[in-house]
JSON list of C-alpha atoms in Angstrom, two decimals:
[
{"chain": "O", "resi": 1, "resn": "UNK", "atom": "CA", "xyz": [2.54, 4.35, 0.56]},
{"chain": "O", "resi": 2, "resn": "UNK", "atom": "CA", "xyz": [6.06, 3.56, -0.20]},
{"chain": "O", "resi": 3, "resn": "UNK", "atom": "CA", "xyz": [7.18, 0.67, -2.76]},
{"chain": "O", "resi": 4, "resn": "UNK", "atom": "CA", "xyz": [8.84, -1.54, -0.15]},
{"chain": "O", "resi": 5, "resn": "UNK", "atom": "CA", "xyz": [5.67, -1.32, 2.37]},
{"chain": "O", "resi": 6, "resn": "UNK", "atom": "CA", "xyz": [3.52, -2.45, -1.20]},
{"chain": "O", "resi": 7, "resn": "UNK", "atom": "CA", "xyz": [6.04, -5.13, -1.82]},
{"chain": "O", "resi": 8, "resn": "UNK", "atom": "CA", "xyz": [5.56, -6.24, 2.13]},
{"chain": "O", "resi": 9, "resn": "UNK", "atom": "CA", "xyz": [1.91, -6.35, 1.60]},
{"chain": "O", "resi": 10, "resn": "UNK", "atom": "CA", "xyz": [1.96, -8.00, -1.39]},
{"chain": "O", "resi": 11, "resn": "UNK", "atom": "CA", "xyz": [3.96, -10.81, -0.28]},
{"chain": "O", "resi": 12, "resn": "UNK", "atom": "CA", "xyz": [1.87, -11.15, 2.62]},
{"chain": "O", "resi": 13, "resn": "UNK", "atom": "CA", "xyz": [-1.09, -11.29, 0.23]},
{"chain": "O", "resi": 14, "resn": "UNK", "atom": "CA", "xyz": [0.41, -14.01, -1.60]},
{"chain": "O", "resi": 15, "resn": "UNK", "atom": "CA", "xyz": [1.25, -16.19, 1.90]},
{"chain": "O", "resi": 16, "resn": "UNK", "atom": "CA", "xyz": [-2.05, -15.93, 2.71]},
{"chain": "O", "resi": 17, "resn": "UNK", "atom": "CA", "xyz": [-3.60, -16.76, -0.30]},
{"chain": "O", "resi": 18, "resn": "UNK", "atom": "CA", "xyz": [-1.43, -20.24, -0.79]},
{"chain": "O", "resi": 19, "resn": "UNK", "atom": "CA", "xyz": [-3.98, -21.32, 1.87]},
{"chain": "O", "resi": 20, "resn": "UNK", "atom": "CA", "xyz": [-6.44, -20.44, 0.35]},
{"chain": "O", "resi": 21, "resn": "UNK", "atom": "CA", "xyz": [-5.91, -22.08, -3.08]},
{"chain": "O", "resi": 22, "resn": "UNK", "atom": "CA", "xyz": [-4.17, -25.37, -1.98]},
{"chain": "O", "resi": 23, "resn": "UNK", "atom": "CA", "xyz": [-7.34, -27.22, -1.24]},
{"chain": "O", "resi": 24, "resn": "UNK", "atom": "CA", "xyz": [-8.97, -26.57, -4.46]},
{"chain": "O", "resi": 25, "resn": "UNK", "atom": "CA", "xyz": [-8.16, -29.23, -7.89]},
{"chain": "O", "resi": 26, "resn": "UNK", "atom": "CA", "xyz": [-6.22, -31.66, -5.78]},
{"chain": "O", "resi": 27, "resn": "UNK", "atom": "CA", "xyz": [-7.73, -35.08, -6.44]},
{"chain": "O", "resi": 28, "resn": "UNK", "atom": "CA", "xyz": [-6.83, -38.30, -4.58]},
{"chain": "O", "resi": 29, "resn": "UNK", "atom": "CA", "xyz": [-5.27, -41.15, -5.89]},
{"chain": "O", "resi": 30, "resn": "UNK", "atom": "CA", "xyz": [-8.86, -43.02, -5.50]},
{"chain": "O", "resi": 31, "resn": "UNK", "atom": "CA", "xyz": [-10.12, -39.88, -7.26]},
{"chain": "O", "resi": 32, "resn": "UNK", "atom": "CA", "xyz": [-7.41, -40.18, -9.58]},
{"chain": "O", "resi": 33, "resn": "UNK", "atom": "CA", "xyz": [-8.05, -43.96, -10.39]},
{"chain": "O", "resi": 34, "resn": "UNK", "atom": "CA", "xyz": [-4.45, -45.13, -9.24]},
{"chain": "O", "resi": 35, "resn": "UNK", "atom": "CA", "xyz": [-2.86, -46.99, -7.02]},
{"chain": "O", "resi": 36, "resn": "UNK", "atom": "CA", "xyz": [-1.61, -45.37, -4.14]},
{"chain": "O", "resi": 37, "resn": "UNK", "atom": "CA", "xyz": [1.80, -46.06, -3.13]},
{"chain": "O", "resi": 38, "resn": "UNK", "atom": "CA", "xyz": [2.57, -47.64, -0.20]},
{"chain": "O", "resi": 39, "resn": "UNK", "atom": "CA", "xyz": [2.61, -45.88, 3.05]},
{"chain": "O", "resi": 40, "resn": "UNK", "atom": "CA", "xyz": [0.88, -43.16, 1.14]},
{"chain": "O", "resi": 41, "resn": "UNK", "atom": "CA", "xyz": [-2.03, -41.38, 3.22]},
{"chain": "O", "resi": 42, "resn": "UNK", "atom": "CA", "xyz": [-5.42, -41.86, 1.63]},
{"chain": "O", "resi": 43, "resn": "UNK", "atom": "CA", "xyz": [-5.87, -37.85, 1.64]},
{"chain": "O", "resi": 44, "resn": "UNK", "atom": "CA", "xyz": [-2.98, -37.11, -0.15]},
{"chain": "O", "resi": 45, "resn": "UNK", "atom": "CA", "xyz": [-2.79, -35.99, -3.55]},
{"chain": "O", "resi": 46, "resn": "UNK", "atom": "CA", "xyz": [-1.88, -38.21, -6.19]},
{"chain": "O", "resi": 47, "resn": "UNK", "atom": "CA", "xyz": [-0.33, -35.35, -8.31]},
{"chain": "O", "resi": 48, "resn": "UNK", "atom": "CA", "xyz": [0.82, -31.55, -7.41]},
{"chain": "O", "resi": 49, "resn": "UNK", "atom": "CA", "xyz": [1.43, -29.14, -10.69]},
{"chain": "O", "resi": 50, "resn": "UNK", "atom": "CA", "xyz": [3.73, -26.29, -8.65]},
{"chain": "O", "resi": 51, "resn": "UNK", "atom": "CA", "xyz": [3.43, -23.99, -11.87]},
{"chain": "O", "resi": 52, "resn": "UNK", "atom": "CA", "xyz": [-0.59, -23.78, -11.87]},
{"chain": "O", "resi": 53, "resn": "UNK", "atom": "CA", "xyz": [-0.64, -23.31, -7.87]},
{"chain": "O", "resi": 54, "resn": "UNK", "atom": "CA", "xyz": [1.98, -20.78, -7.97]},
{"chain": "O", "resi": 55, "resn": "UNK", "atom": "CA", "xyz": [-0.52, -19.00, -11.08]},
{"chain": "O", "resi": 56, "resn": "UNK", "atom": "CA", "xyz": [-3.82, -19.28, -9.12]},
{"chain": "O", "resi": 57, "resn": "UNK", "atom": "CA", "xyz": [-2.30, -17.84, -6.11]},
{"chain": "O", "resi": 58, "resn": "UNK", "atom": "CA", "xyz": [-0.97, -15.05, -7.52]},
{"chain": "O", "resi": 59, "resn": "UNK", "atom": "CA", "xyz": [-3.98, -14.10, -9.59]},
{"chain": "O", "resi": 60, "resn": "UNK", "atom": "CA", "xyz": [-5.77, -14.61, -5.75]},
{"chain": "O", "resi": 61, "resn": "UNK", "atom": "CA", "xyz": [-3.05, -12.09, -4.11]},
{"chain": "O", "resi": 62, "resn": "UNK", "atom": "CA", "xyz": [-3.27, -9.99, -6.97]},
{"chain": "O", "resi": 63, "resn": "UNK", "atom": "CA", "xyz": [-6.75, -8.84, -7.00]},
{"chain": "O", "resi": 64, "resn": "UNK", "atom": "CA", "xyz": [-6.49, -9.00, -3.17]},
{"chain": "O", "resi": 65, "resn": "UNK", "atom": "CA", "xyz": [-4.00, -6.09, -2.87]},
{"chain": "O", "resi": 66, "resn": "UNK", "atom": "CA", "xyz": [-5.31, -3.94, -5.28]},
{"chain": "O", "resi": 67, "resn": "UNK", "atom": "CA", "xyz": [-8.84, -3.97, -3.19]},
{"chain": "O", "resi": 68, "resn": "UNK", "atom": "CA", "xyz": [-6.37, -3.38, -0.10]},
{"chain": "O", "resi": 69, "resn": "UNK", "atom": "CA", "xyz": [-4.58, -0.48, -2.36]},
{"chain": "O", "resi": 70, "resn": "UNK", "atom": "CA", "xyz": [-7.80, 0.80, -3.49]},
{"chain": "O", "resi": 71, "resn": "UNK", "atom": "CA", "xyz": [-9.38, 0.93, 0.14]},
{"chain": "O", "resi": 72, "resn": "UNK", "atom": "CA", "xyz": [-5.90, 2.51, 1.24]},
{"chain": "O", "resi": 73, "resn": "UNK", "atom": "CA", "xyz": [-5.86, 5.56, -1.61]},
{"chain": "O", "resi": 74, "resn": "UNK", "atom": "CA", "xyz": [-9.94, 5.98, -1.09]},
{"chain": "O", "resi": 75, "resn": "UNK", "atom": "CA", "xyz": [-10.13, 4.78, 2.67]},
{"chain": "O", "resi": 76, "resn": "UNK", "atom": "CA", "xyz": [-14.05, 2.90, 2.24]},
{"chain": "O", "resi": 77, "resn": "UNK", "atom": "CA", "xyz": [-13.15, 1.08, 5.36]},
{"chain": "O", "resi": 78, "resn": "UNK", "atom": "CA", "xyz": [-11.97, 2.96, 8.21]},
{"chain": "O", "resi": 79, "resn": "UNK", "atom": "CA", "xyz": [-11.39, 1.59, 11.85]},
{"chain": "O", "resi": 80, "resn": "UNK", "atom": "CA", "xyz": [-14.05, 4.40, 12.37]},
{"chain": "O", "resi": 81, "resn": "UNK", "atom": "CA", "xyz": [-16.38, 2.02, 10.44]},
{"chain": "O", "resi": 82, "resn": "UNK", "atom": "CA", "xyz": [-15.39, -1.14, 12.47]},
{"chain": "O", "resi": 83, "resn": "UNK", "atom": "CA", "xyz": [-15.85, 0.75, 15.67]},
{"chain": "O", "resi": 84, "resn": "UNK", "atom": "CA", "xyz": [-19.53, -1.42, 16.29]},
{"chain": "O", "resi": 85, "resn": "UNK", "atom": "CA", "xyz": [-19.10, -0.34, 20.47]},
{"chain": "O", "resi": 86, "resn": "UNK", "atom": "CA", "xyz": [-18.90, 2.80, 20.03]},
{"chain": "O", "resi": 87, "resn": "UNK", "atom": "CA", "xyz": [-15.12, 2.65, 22.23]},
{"chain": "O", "resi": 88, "resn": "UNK", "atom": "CA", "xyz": [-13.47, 4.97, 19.26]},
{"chain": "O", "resi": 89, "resn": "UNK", "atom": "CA", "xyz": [-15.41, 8.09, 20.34]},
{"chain": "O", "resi": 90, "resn": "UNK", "atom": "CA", "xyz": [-14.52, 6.89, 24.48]},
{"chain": "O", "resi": 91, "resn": "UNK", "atom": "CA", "xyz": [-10.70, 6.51, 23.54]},
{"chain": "O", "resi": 92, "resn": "UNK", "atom": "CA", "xyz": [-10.60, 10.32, 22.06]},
{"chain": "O", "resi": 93, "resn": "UNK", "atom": "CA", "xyz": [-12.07, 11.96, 25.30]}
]
């Protein structure tokens, strides 16, 4: 695989994986033991730190690709193993 197809990947990794981490470590501002502000949704978090989501998303995306990488270069999972009809072996005839 090329570097700019890994790059791709990876930064599809890391989209993905900002979902992923968002909801975890956000407290409320009832949580929090604040005020909330006013107008301010009762869900919504009464602080964001940018720098520690941006770190736990790319240690997520990290050791995502490099199962992806590693399942590329040794090929564990095949679309011959996700074939649970049997249609590959129809297709080929």
């Amino acid at each position: 695989m090329r570097w700019p197809s890994m790059l791709a990947i990876y930064f599809l990794f890391w989209a993905f994986s900002v979902f992923l981490v968002l909801p975890f470590g956000i407290r409320t501002a009832d949580e929090a033991g604040i005020e909330r502000v006013p107008g301010q949704a009762e869900s919504a978090p009464h602080e964001f730190r940018m720098g520690r989501t941006a770190l736990r998303v790319t240690i997520v995306a990290t050791i995502g690709f490099a199962i992806f990488l590693l399942n590329y270069h040794f090929g564990w999972v095949t679309p011959r193993s996700l074939d649970f009809y049997g249609l590959w072996n129809e297709s080929a005839s």
